[in-house]
Amino acid sequence: MEGIALATEFIGSVFAYLGGVLLLAFVASGILFGYMAGEEKSGKRLYWAEWPLPEAGETAVEEEYRMAA
């Protein structure tokens, strides 16, 4: 199956090949997002999908701006 999906000689043009890869990526992301939605609907929290990351700390430092003379 991988040989059919990865070999370009079975597909006539580059546009058809890239369209197939794009369709495969779209379907895979739809499956992933559907799984995530089902888990969140049942009340489970997906910590790996949250932003900002829980271990990320405050990185921006506020500086006091001086007024020009």
PDB file of N, H, CA, C and O in Angstrom:
ATOM      1  N   MET A   1       0.820  -1.194   0.000  1.00  0.00           N
ATOM      2  CA  MET A   1       0.000   0.000   0.000  1.00  0.00           C
ATOM      3  C   MET A   1       0.864   1.258   0.000  1.00  0.00           C
ATOM      4  O   MET A   1       0.532   2.245  -0.656  1.00  0.00           O
ATOM      5  N   GLU A   2       1.982   1.218   0.745  1.00  0.00           N
ATOM      6  H   GLU A   2       2.252   0.416   1.279  1.00  0.00           H
ATOM      7  CA  GLU A   2       2.844   2.384   0.781  1.00  0.00           C
ATOM      8  C   GLU A   2       3.475   2.632  -0.577  1.00  0.00           C
ATOM      9  O   GLU A   2       3.702   3.778  -0.966  1.00  0.00           O
ATOM     10  N   GLY A   3       3.757   1.556  -1.296  1.00  0.00           N
ATOM     11  H   GLY A   3       3.572   0.625  -0.981  1.00  0.00           H
ATOM     12  CA  GLY A   3       4.339   1.700  -2.627  1.00  0.00           C
ATOM     13  C   GLY A   3       3.418   2.411  -3.585  1.00  0.00           C
ATOM     14  O   GLY A   3       3.875   3.176  -4.434  1.00  0.00           O
ATOM     15  N   ILE A   4       2.133   2.173  -3.464  1.00  0.00           N
ATOM     16  H   ILE A   4       1.762   1.551  -2.774  1.00  0.00           H
ATOM     17  CA  ILE A   4       1.163   2.846  -4.329  1.00  0.00           C
ATOM     18  C   ILE A   4       1.062   4.316  -3.952  1.00  0.00           C
ATOM     19  O   ILE A   4       0.948   5.170  -4.831  1.00  0.00           O
ATOM     20  N   ALA A   5       1.102   4.623  -2.660  1.00  0.00           N
ATOM     21  H   ALA A   5       1.195   3.928  -1.946  1.00  0.00           H
ATOM     22  CA  ALA A   5       0.945   6.000  -2.215  1.00  0.00           C
ATOM     23  C   ALA A   5       2.202   6.821  -2.444  1.00  0.00           C
ATOM     24  O   ALA A   5       2.108   8.034  -2.630  1.00  0.00           O
ATOM     25  N   LEU A   6       3.370   6.203  -2.436  1.00  0.00           N
ATOM     26  H   LEU A   6       3.446   5.217  -2.285  1.00  0.00           H
ATOM     27  CA  LEU A   6       4.615   6.954  -2.528  1.00  0.00           C
ATOM     28  C   LEU A   6       5.265   6.933  -3.897  1.00  0.00           C
ATOM     29  O   LEU A   6       6.154   7.744  -4.159  1.00  0.00           O
ATOM     30  N   ALA A   7       4.859   6.042  -4.773  1.00  0.00           N
ATOM     31  H   ALA A   7       4.137   5.383  -4.560  1.00  0.00           H
ATOM     32  CA  ALA A   7       5.471   5.951  -6.090  1.00  0.00           C
ATOM     33  C   ALA A   7       4.723   6.851  -7.062  1.00  0.00           C
ATOM     34  O   ALA A   7       3.516   6.701  -7.248  1.00  0.00           O
ATOM     35  N   THR A   8       5.435   7.782  -7.679  1.00  0.00           N
ATOM     36  H   THR A   8       6.416   7.904  -7.527  1.00  0.00           H
ATOM     37  CA  THR A   8       4.774   8.742  -8.567  1.00  0.00           C
ATOM     38  C   THR A   8       4.476   8.172  -9.949  1.00  0.00           C
ATOM     39  O   THR A   8       3.680   8.762 -10.680  1.00  0.00           O
ATOM     40  N   GLU A   9       5.084   7.047 -10.339  1.00  0.00           N
ATOM     41  H   GLU A   9       5.730   6.568  -9.746  1.00  0.00           H
ATOM     42  CA  GLU A   9       4.830   6.527 -11.675  1.00  0.00           C
ATOM     43  C   GLU A   9       3.421   5.953 -11.822  1.00  0.00           C
ATOM     44  O   GLU A   9       2.951   5.772 -12.945  1.00  0.00           O
ATOM     45  N   PHE A  10       2.741   5.666 -10.719  1.00  0.00           N
ATOM     46  H   PHE A  10       3.122   5.813  -9.807  1.00  0.00           H
ATOM     47  CA  PHE A  10       1.363   5.186 -10.796  1.00  0.00           C
ATOM     48  C   PHE A  10       0.380   6.323 -11.014  1.00  0.00           C
ATOM     49  O   PHE A  10      -0.751   6.099 -11.446  1.00  0.00           O
ATOM     50  N   ILE A  11       0.805   7.532 -10.718  1.00  0.00           N
ATOM     51  H   ILE A  11       1.723   7.714 -10.367  1.00  0.00           H
ATOM     52  CA  ILE A  11      -0.069   8.700 -10.838  1.00  0.00           C
ATOM     53  C   ILE A  11       0.420   9.510 -12.028  1.00  0.00           C
ATOM     54  O   ILE A  11       1.625   9.679 -12.213  1.00  0.00           O
ATOM     55  N   GLY A  12      -0.509  10.011 -12.834  1.00  0.00           N
ATOM     56  H   GLY A  12      -1.488   9.873 -12.684  1.00  0.00           H
ATOM     57  CA  GLY A  12      -0.142  10.676 -14.070  1.00  0.00           C
ATOM     58  C   GLY A  12       0.612  11.971 -13.916  1.00  0.00           C
ATOM     59  O   GLY A  12       1.592  12.191 -14.629  1.00  0.00           O
ATOM     60  N   SER A  13       0.197  12.835 -13.018  1.00  0.00           N
ATOM     61  H   SER A  13      -0.599  12.657 -12.440  1.00  0.00           H
ATOM     62  CA  SER A  13       0.836  14.142 -12.923  1.00  0.00           C
ATOM     63  C   SER A  13       1.241  14.452 -11.484  1.00  0.00           C
ATOM     64  O   SER A  13       0.806  13.801 -10.534  1.00  0.00           O
ATOM     65  N   VAL A  14       2.076  15.455 -11.366  1.00  0.00           N
ATOM     66  H   VAL A  14       2.429  15.983 -12.138  1.00  0.00           H
ATOM     67  CA  VAL A  14       2.522  15.891 -10.048  1.00  0.00           C
ATOM     68  C   VAL A  14       1.361  16.507  -9.280  1.00  0.00           C
ATOM     69  O   VAL A  14       1.278  16.366  -8.060  1.00  0.00           O
ATOM     70  N   PHE A  15       0.469  17.189  -9.985  1.00  0.00           N
ATOM     71  H   PHE A  15       0.536  17.304 -10.976  1.00  0.00           H
ATOM     72  CA  PHE A  15      -0.684  17.809  -9.329  1.00  0.00           C
ATOM     73  C   PHE A  15      -1.608  16.761  -8.721  1.00  0.00           C
ATOM     74  O   PHE A  15      -2.152  16.968  -7.636  1.00  0.00           O
ATOM     75  N   ALA A  16      -1.785  15.651  -9.403  1.00  0.00           N
ATOM     76  H   ALA A  16      -1.343  15.483 -10.284  1.00  0.00           H
ATOM     77  CA  ALA A  16      -2.622  14.575  -8.866  1.00  0.00           C
ATOM     78  C   ALA A  16      -1.958  13.946  -7.646  1.00  0.00           C
ATOM     79  O   ALA A  16      -2.629  13.614  -6.668  1.00  0.00           O
ATOM     80  N   TYR A  17      -0.639  13.783  -7.706  1.00  0.00           N
ATOM     81  H   TYR A  17      -0.093  14.053  -8.499  1.00  0.00           H
ATOM     82  CA  TYR A  17       0.096  13.218  -6.566  1.00  0.00           C
ATOM     83  C   TYR A  17       0.002  14.136  -5.351  1.00  0.00           C
ATOM     84  O   TYR A  17      -0.299  13.678  -4.249  1.00  0.00           O
ATOM     85  N   LEU A  18       0.260  15.433  -5.547  1.00  0.00           N
ATOM     86  H   LEU A  18       0.505  15.805  -6.443  1.00  0.00           H
ATOM     87  CA  LEU A  18       0.177  16.383  -4.435  1.00  0.00           C
ATOM     88  C   LEU A  18      -1.254  16.517  -3.911  1.00  0.00           C
ATOM     89  O   LEU A  18      -1.467  16.714  -2.715  1.00  0.00           O
ATOM     90  N   GLY A  19      -2.221  16.410  -4.806  1.00  0.00           N
ATOM     91  H   GLY A  19      -2.048  16.250  -5.778  1.00  0.00           H
ATOM     92  CA  GLY A  19      -3.614  16.420  -4.374  1.00  0.00           C
ATOM     93  C   GLY A  19      -3.946  15.222  -3.501  1.00  0.00           C
ATOM     94  O   GLY A  19      -4.688  15.344  -2.527  1.00  0.00           O
ATOM     95  N   GLY A  20      -3.393  14.059  -3.852  1.00  0.00           N
ATOM     96  H   GLY A  20      -2.790  13.961  -4.643  1.00  0.00           H
ATOM     97  CA  GLY A  20      -3.606  12.861  -3.029  1.00  0.00           C
ATOM     98  C   GLY A  20      -2.961  12.979  -1.670  1.00  0.00           C
ATOM     99  O   GLY A  20      -3.542  12.576  -0.662  1.00  0.00           O
ATOM    100  N   VAL A  21      -1.747  13.536  -1.637  1.00  0.00           N
ATOM    101  H   VAL A  21      -1.275  13.863  -2.455  1.00  0.00           H
ATOM    102  CA  VAL A  21      -1.068  13.745  -0.349  1.00  0.00           C
ATOM    103  C   VAL A  21      -1.835  14.755   0.493  1.00  0.00           C
ATOM    104  O   VAL A  21      -1.976  14.573   1.703  1.00  0.00           O
ATOM    105  N   LEU A  22      -2.331  15.816  -0.133  1.00  0.00           N
ATOM    106  H   LEU A  22      -2.217  15.964  -1.115  1.00  0.00           H
ATOM    107  CA  LEU A  22      -3.116  16.814   0.586  1.00  0.00           C
ATOM    108  C   LEU A  22      -4.413  16.218   1.122  1.00  0.00           C
ATOM    109  O   LEU A  22      -4.814  16.517   2.247  1.00  0.00           O
ATOM    110  N   LEU A  23      -5.062  15.389   0.336  1.00  0.00           N
ATOM    111  H   LEU A  23      -4.736  15.147  -0.578  1.00  0.00           H
ATOM    112  CA  LEU A  23      -6.288  14.728   0.784  1.00  0.00           C
ATOM    113  C   LEU A  23      -6.011  13.783   1.949  1.00  0.00           C
ATOM    114  O   LEU A  23      -6.799  13.710   2.892  1.00  0.00           O
ATOM    115  N   LEU A  24      -4.899  13.063   1.889  1.00  0.00           N
ATOM    116  H   LEU A  24      -4.258  13.123   1.123  1.00  0.00           H
ATOM    117  CA  LEU A  24      -4.514  12.170   2.979  1.00  0.00           C
ATOM    118  C   LEU A  24      -4.256  12.954   4.264  1.00  0.00           C
ATOM    119  O   LEU A  24      -4.684  12.534   5.339  1.00  0.00           O
ATOM    120  N   ALA A  25      -3.558  14.091   4.165  1.00  0.00           N
ATOM    121  H   ALA A  25      -3.211  14.432   3.291  1.00  0.00           H
ATOM    122  CA  ALA A  25      -3.297  14.924   5.339  1.00  0.00           C
ATOM    123  C   ALA A  25      -4.596  15.497   5.898  1.00  0.00           C
ATOM    124  O   ALA A  25      -4.758  15.583   7.116  1.00  0.00           O
ATOM    125  N   PHE A  26      -5.515  15.888   5.032  1.00  0.00           N
ATOM    126  H   PHE A  26      -5.383  15.819   4.043  1.00  0.00           H
ATOM    127  CA  PHE A  26      -6.799  16.430   5.474  1.00  0.00           C
ATOM    128  C   PHE A  26      -7.609  15.376   6.225  1.00  0.00           C
ATOM    129  O   PHE A  26      -8.193  15.672   7.267  1.00  0.00           O
ATOM    130  N   VAL A  27      -7.648  14.166   5.712  1.00  0.00           N
ATOM    131  H   VAL A  27      -7.174  13.925   4.865  1.00  0.00           H
ATOM    132  CA  VAL A  27      -8.400  13.088   6.366  1.00  0.00           C
ATOM    133  C   VAL A  27      -7.759  12.718   7.705  1.00  0.00           C
ATOM    134  O   VAL A  27      -8.465  12.490   8.687  1.00  0.00           O
ATOM    135  N   ALA A  28      -6.426  12.660   7.749  1.00  0.00           N
ATOM    136  H   ALA A  28      -5.853  12.845   6.952  1.00  0.00           H
ATOM    137  CA  ALA A  28      -5.741  12.323   8.999  1.00  0.00           C
ATOM    138  C   ALA A  28      -5.969  13.399  10.063  1.00  0.00           C
ATOM    139  O   ALA A  28      -6.173  13.074  11.233  1.00  0.00           O
ATOM    140  N   SER A  29      -5.939  14.664   9.673  1.00  0.00           N
ATOM    141  H   SER A  29      -5.774  14.927   8.722  1.00  0.00           H
ATOM    142  CA  SER A  29      -6.194  15.720  10.656  1.00  0.00           C
ATOM    143  C   SER A  29      -7.656  15.712  11.097  1.00  0.00           C
ATOM    144  O   SER A  29      -7.946  16.003  12.257  1.00  0.00           O
ATOM    145  N   GLY A  30      -8.575  15.386  10.200  1.00  0.00           N
ATOM    146  H   GLY A  30      -8.339  15.149   9.257  1.00  0.00           H
ATOM    147  CA  GLY A  30      -9.983  15.278  10.588  1.00  0.00           C
ATOM    148  C   GLY A  30     -10.210  14.169  11.600  1.00  0.00           C
ATOM    149  O   GLY A  30     -10.996  14.326  12.534  1.00  0.00           O
ATOM    150  N   ILE A  31      -9.527  13.054  11.417  1.00  0.00           N
ATOM    151  H   ILE A  31      -8.888  12.927  10.658  1.00  0.00           H
ATOM    152  CA  ILE A  31      -9.638  11.951  12.377  1.00  0.00           C
ATOM    153  C   ILE A  31      -9.072  12.362  13.727  1.00  0.00           C
ATOM    154  O   ILE A  31      -9.671  12.081  14.765  1.00  0.00           O
ATOM    155  N   LEU A  32      -7.908  13.031  13.720  1.00  0.00           N
ATOM    156  H   LEU A  32      -7.421  13.259  12.877  1.00  0.00           H
ATOM    157  CA  LEU A  32      -7.294  13.476  14.970  1.00  0.00           C
ATOM    158  C   LEU A  32      -8.179  14.485  15.699  1.00  0.00           C
ATOM    159  O   LEU A  32      -8.390  14.367  16.906  1.00  0.00           O
ATOM    160  N   PHE A  33      -8.698  15.478  14.968  1.00  0.00           N
ATOM    161  H   PHE A  33      -8.527  15.574  13.988  1.00  0.00           H
ATOM    162  CA  PHE A  33      -9.550  16.481  15.605  1.00  0.00           C
ATOM    163  C   PHE A  33     -10.872  15.884  16.074  1.00  0.00           C
ATOM    164  O   PHE A  33     -11.418  16.323  17.086  1.00  0.00           O
ATOM    165  N   GLY A  34     -11.392  14.899  15.361  1.00  0.00           N
ATOM    166  H   GLY A  34     -10.949  14.542  14.539  1.00  0.00           H
ATOM    167  CA  GLY A  34     -12.609  14.221  15.800  1.00  0.00           C
ATOM    168  C   GLY A  34     -12.382  13.455  17.090  1.00  0.00           C
ATOM    169  O   GLY A  34     -13.231  13.467  17.981  1.00  0.00           O
ATOM    170  N   TYR A  35     -11.245  12.792  17.192  1.00  0.00           N
ATOM    171  H   TYR A  35     -10.556  12.782  16.468  1.00  0.00           H
ATOM    172  CA  TYR A  35     -10.888  12.094  18.433  1.00  0.00           C
ATOM    173  C   TYR A  35     -10.771  13.083  19.586  1.00  0.00           C
ATOM    174  O   TYR A  35     -11.269  12.832  20.683  1.00  0.00           O
ATOM    175  N   MET A  36     -10.106  14.213  19.329  1.00  0.00           N
ATOM    176  H   MET A  36      -9.701  14.417  18.437  1.00  0.00           H
ATOM    177  CA  MET A  36      -9.935  15.218  20.381  1.00  0.00           C
ATOM    178  C   MET A  36     -11.281  15.779  20.831  1.00  0.00           C
ATOM    179  O   MET A  36     -11.501  15.974  22.026  1.00  0.00           O
ATOM    180  N   ALA A  37     -12.176  16.038  19.890  1.00  0.00           N
ATOM    181  H   ALA A  37     -11.997  15.880  18.919  1.00  0.00           H
ATOM    182  CA  ALA A  37     -13.488  16.576  20.238  1.00  0.00           C
ATOM    183  C   ALA A  37     -14.291  15.569  21.063  1.00  0.00           C
ATOM    184  O   ALA A  37     -14.981  15.952  22.008  1.00  0.00           O
ATOM    185  N   GLY A  38     -14.205  14.310  20.714  1.00  0.00           N
ATOM    186  H   GLY A  38     -13.645  14.000  19.946  1.00  0.00           H
ATOM    187  CA  GLY A  38     -14.925  13.283  21.477  1.00  0.00           C
ATOM    188  C   GLY A  38     -14.401  13.150  22.897  1.00  0.00           C
ATOM    189  O   GLY A  38     -15.179  12.990  23.838  1.00  0.00           O
ATOM    190  N   GLU A  39     -13.083  13.217  23.054  1.00  0.00           N
ATOM    191  H   GLU A  39     -12.451  13.347  22.290  1.00  0.00           H
ATOM    192  CA  GLU A  39     -12.493  13.125  24.392  1.00  0.00           C
ATOM    193  C   GLU A  39     -12.856  14.336  25.240  1.00  0.00           C
ATOM    194  O   GLU A  39     -13.162  14.190  26.424  1.00  0.00           O
ATOM    195  N   GLU A  40     -12.827  15.533  24.651  1.00  0.00           N
ATOM    196  H   GLU A  40     -12.578  15.651  23.690  1.00  0.00           H
ATOM    197  CA  GLU A  40     -13.172  16.732  25.413  1.00  0.00           C
ATOM    198  C   GLU A  40     -14.660  16.778  25.740  1.00  0.00           C
ATOM    199  O   GLU A  40     -15.046  17.313  26.779  1.00  0.00           O
ATOM    200  N   LYS A  41     -15.497  16.225  24.869  1.00  0.00           N
ATOM    201  H   LYS A  41     -15.183  15.790  24.025  1.00  0.00           H
ATOM    202  CA  LYS A  41     -16.933  16.192  25.126  1.00  0.00           C
ATOM    203  C   LYS A  41     -17.254  15.289  26.312  1.00  0.00           C
ATOM    204  O   LYS A  41     -18.196  15.550  27.061  1.00  0.00           O
ATOM    205  N   SER A  42     -16.469  14.227  26.481  1.00  0.00           N
ATOM    206  H   SER A  42     -15.704  14.015  25.873  1.00  0.00           H
ATOM    207  CA  SER A  42     -16.709  13.325  27.595  1.00  0.00           C
ATOM    208  C   SER A  42     -16.152  13.861  28.913  1.00  0.00           C
ATOM    209  O   SER A  42     -16.331  13.242  29.962  1.00  0.00           O
ATOM    210  N   GLY A  43     -15.474  15.016  28.860  1.00  0.00           N
ATOM    211  H   GLY A  43     -15.329  15.519  28.008  1.00  0.00           H
ATOM    212  CA  GLY A  43     -14.984  15.640  30.079  1.00  0.00           C
ATOM    213  C   GLY A  43     -13.503  15.437  30.339  1.00  0.00           C
ATOM    214  O   GLY A  43     -12.981  15.927  31.341  1.00  0.00           O
ATOM    215  N   LYS A  44     -12.829  14.738  29.475  1.00  0.00           N
ATOM    216  H   LYS A  44     -13.252  14.340  28.661  1.00  0.00           H
ATOM    217  CA  LYS A  44     -11.412  14.490  29.654  1.00  0.00           C
ATOM    218  C   LYS A  44     -10.608  15.677  29.121  1.00  0.00           C
ATOM    219  O   LYS A  44     -10.918  16.205  28.052  1.00  0.00           O
ATOM    220  N   ARG A  45      -9.584  16.096  29.857  1.00  0.00           N
ATOM    221  H   ARG A  45      -9.333  15.667  30.724  1.00  0.00           H
ATOM    222  CA  ARG A  45      -8.726  17.194  29.417  1.00  0.00           C
ATOM    223  C   ARG A  45      -7.519  16.641  28.690  1.00  0.00           C
ATOM    224  O   ARG A  45      -6.884  15.695  29.154  1.00  0.00           O
ATOM    225  N   LEU A  46      -7.210  17.225  27.567  1.00  0.00           N
ATOM    226  H   LEU A  46      -7.726  17.994  27.191  1.00  0.00           H
ATOM    227  CA  LEU A  46      -6.047  16.825  26.787  1.00  0.00           C
ATOM    228  C   LEU A  46      -4.945  17.854  27.034  1.00  0.00           C
ATOM    229  O   LEU A  46      -4.911  18.910  26.403  1.00  0.00           O
ATOM    230  N   TYR A  47      -4.063  17.534  27.947  1.00  0.00           N
ATOM    231  H   TYR A  47      -4.090  16.676  28.460  1.00  0.00           H
ATOM    232  CA  TYR A  47      -3.025  18.482  28.329  1.00  0.00           C
ATOM    233  C   TYR A  47      -2.014  18.701  27.207  1.00  0.00           C
ATOM    234  O   TYR A  47      -1.436  19.784  27.106  1.00  0.00           O
ATOM    235  N   TRP A  48      -1.794  17.709  26.375  1.00  0.00           N
ATOM    236  H   TRP A  48      -2.263  16.830  26.456  1.00  0.00           H
ATOM    237  CA  TRP A  48      -0.812  17.846  25.305  1.00  0.00           C
ATOM    238  C   TRP A  48      -1.287  18.766  24.197  1.00  0.00           C
ATOM    239  O   TRP A  48      -0.485  19.189  23.364  1.00  0.00           O
ATOM    240  N   ALA A  49      -2.586  19.087  24.168  1.00  0.00           N
ATOM    241  H   ALA A  49      -3.238  18.744  24.844  1.00  0.00           H
ATOM    242  CA  ALA A  49      -3.119  19.943  23.111  1.00  0.00           C
ATOM    243  C   ALA A  49      -3.378  21.369  23.579  1.00  0.00           C
ATOM    244  O   ALA A  49      -3.884  22.183  22.806  1.00  0.00           O
ATOM    245  N   GLU A  50      -3.046  21.688  24.818  1.00  0.00           N
ATOM    246  H   GLU A  50      -2.636  21.027  25.446  1.00  0.00           H
ATOM    247  CA  GLU A  50      -3.337  23.027  25.329  1.00  0.00           C
ATOM    248  C   GLU A  50      -2.237  24.002  24.975  1.00  0.00           C
ATOM    249  O   GLU A  50      -1.086  23.615  24.774  1.00  0.00           O
ATOM    250  N   TRP A  51      -2.599  25.266  24.903  1.00  0.00           N
ATOM    251  H   TRP A  51      -3.534  25.581  25.066  1.00  0.00           H
ATOM    252  CA  TRP A  51      -1.632  26.332  24.649  1.00  0.00           C
ATOM    253  C   TRP A  51      -1.931  27.469  25.593  1.00  0.00           C
ATOM    254  O   TRP A  51      -3.109  27.807  25.709  1.00  0.00           O
ATOM    255  N   PRO A  52      -1.027  28.078  26.260  1.00  0.00           N
ATOM    256  CA  PRO A  52       0.403  27.788  26.233  1.00  0.00           C
ATOM    257  C   PRO A  52       0.695  26.507  26.995  1.00  0.00           C
ATOM    258  O   PRO A  52      -0.116  26.034  27.791  1.00  0.00           O
ATOM    259  N   LEU A  53       1.847  25.973  26.736  1.00  0.00           N
ATOM    260  H   LEU A  53       2.505  26.357  26.090  1.00  0.00           H
ATOM    261  CA  LEU A  53       2.229  24.721  27.375  1.00  0.00           C
ATOM    262  C   LEU A  53       2.299  24.906  28.890  1.00  0.00           C
ATOM    263  O   LEU A  53       2.753  25.951  29.355  1.00  0.00           O
ATOM    264  N   PRO A  54       1.860  23.914  29.669  1.00  0.00           N
ATOM    265  CA  PRO A  54       1.835  24.068  31.124  1.00  0.00           C
ATOM    266  C   PRO A  54       3.210  24.341  31.730  1.00  0.00           C
ATOM    267  O   PRO A  54       3.299  25.057  32.728  1.00  0.00           O
ATOM    268  N   GLU A  55       4.277  23.796  31.163  1.00  0.00           N
ATOM    269  H   GLU A  55       4.205  23.214  30.353  1.00  0.00           H
ATOM    270  CA  GLU A  55       5.591  23.998  31.756  1.00  0.00           C
ATOM    271  C   GLU A  55       6.258  25.280  31.269  1.00  0.00           C
ATOM    272  O   GLU A  55       7.332  25.635  31.757  1.00  0.00           O
ATOM    273  N   ALA A  56       5.648  25.978  30.324  1.00  0.00           N
ATOM    274  H   ALA A  56       4.776  25.690  29.928  1.00  0.00           H
ATOM    275  CA  ALA A  56       6.237  27.212  29.815  1.00  0.00           C
ATOM    276  C   ALA A  56       6.033  28.324  30.838  1.00  0.00           C
ATOM    277  O   ALA A  56       4.917  28.557  31.304  1.00  0.00           O
ATOM    278  N   GLY A  57       7.089  28.987  31.170  1.00  0.00           N
ATOM    279  H   GLY A  57       7.995  28.798  30.791  1.00  0.00           H
ATOM    280  CA  GLY A  57       7.017  30.071  32.140  1.00  0.00           C
ATOM    281  C   GLY A  57       6.938  31.421  31.454  1.00  0.00           C
ATOM    282  O   GLY A  57       6.890  31.510  30.227  1.00  0.00           O
ATOM    283  N   GLU A  58       6.925  32.446  32.244  1.00  0.00           N
ATOM    284  H   GLU A  58       6.964  32.374  33.240  1.00  0.00           H
ATOM    285  CA  GLU A  58       6.897  33.812  31.730  1.00  0.00           C
ATOM    286  C   GLU A  58       8.258  34.132  31.135  1.00  0.00           C
ATOM    287  O   GLU A  58       9.262  34.123  31.846  1.00  0.00           O
ATOM    288  N   THR A  59       8.303  34.412  29.843  1.00  0.00           N
ATOM    289  H   THR A  59       7.488  34.419  29.265  1.00  0.00           H
ATOM    290  CA  THR A  59       9.587  34.688  29.206  1.00  0.00           C
ATOM    291  C   THR A  59       9.757  36.155  28.863  1.00  0.00           C
ATOM    292  O   THR A  59      10.886  36.631  28.734  1.00  0.00           O
ATOM    293  N   ALA A  60       8.663  36.880  28.712  1.00  0.00           N
ATOM    294  H   ALA A  60       7.747  36.493  28.816  1.00  0.00           H
ATOM    295  CA  ALA A  60       8.773  38.285  28.365  1.00  0.00           C
ATOM    296  C   ALA A  60       9.020  39.118  29.619  1.00  0.00           C
ATOM    297  O   ALA A  60       8.344  38.951  30.635  1.00  0.00           O
ATOM    298  N   VAL A  61       9.990  40.008  29.532  1.00  0.00           N
ATOM    299  H   VAL A  61      10.539  40.144  28.707  1.00  0.00           H
ATOM    300  CA  VAL A  61      10.319  40.889  30.647  1.00  0.00           C
ATOM    301  C   VAL A  61       9.898  42.292  30.263  1.00  0.00           C
ATOM    302  O   VAL A  61      10.312  42.812  29.227  1.00  0.00           O
ATOM    303  N   GLU A  62       9.068  42.909  31.105  1.00  0.00           N
ATOM    304  H   GLU A  62       8.732  42.487  31.947  1.00  0.00           H
ATOM    305  CA  GLU A  62       8.622  44.264  30.815  1.00  0.00           C
ATOM    306  C   GLU A  62       9.674  45.262  31.260  1.00  0.00           C
ATOM    307  O   GLU A  62      10.167  45.210  32.387  1.00  0.00           O
ATOM    308  N   GLU A  63      10.002  46.156  30.370  1.00  0.00           N
ATOM    309  H   GLU A  63       9.602  46.198  29.455  1.00  0.00           H
ATOM    310  CA  GLU A  63      10.956  47.207  30.692  1.00  0.00           C
ATOM    311  C   GLU A  63      10.222  48.519  30.802  1.00  0.00           C
ATOM    312  O   GLU A  63       9.251  48.768  30.088  1.00  0.00           O
ATOM    313  N   GLU A  64      10.690  49.348  31.695  1.00  0.00           N
ATOM    314  H   GLU A  64      11.479  49.146  32.275  1.00  0.00           H
ATOM    315  CA  GLU A  64      10.079  50.666  31.830  1.00  0.00           C
ATOM    316  C   GLU A  64      10.707  51.573  30.791  1.00  0.00           C
ATOM    317  O   GLU A  64      11.929  51.707  30.728  1.00  0.00           O
ATOM    318  N   TYR A  65       9.872  52.191  29.980  1.00  0.00           N
ATOM    319  H   TYR A  65       8.880  52.082  30.031  1.00  0.00           H
ATOM    320  CA  TYR A  65      10.383  53.073  28.935  1.00  0.00           C
ATOM    321  C   TYR A  65      10.652  54.454  29.503  1.00  0.00           C
ATOM    322  O   TYR A  65       9.852  55.001  30.262  1.00  0.00           O
ATOM    323  N   ARG A  66      11.784  55.000  29.124  1.00  0.00           N
ATOM    324  H   ARG A  66      12.434  54.556  28.508  1.00  0.00           H
ATOM    325  CA  ARG A  66      12.119  56.356  29.577  1.00  0.00           C
ATOM    326  C   ARG A  66      11.581  57.370  28.585  1.00  0.00           C
ATOM    327  O   ARG A  66      11.538  57.121  27.380  1.00  0.00           O
ATOM    328  N   MET A  67      11.180  58.493  29.097  1.00  0.00           N
ATOM    329  H   MET A  67      11.215  58.695  30.076  1.00  0.00           H
ATOM    330  CA  MET A  67      10.668  59.561  28.252  1.00  0.00           C
ATOM    331  C   MET A  67      11.858  60.280  27.611  1.00  0.00           C
ATOM    332  O   MET A  67      12.903  60.457  28.237  1.00  0.00           O
ATOM    333  N   ALA A  68      11.679  60.686  26.360  1.00  0.00           N
ATOM    334  H   ALA A  68      10.830  60.542  25.852  1.00  0.00           H
ATOM    335  CA  ALA A  68      12.734  61.410  25.666  1.00  0.00           C
ATOM    336  C   ALA A  68      12.829  62.829  26.220  1.00  0.00           C
ATOM    337  O   ALA A  68      11.831  63.402  26.658  1.00  0.00           O
ATOM    338  N   ALA A  69      14.024  63.382  26.197  1.00  0.00           N
ATOM    339  H   ALA A  69      14.835  62.917  25.841  1.00  0.00           H
ATOM    340  CA  ALA A  69      14.234  64.723  26.746  1.00  0.00           C
ATOM    341  C   ALA A  69      13.684  65.781  25.838  1.00  0.00           C
ATOM    342  O   ALA A  69      13.775  66.968  26.148  1.00  0.00           O
TER     343      ALA A  69
END
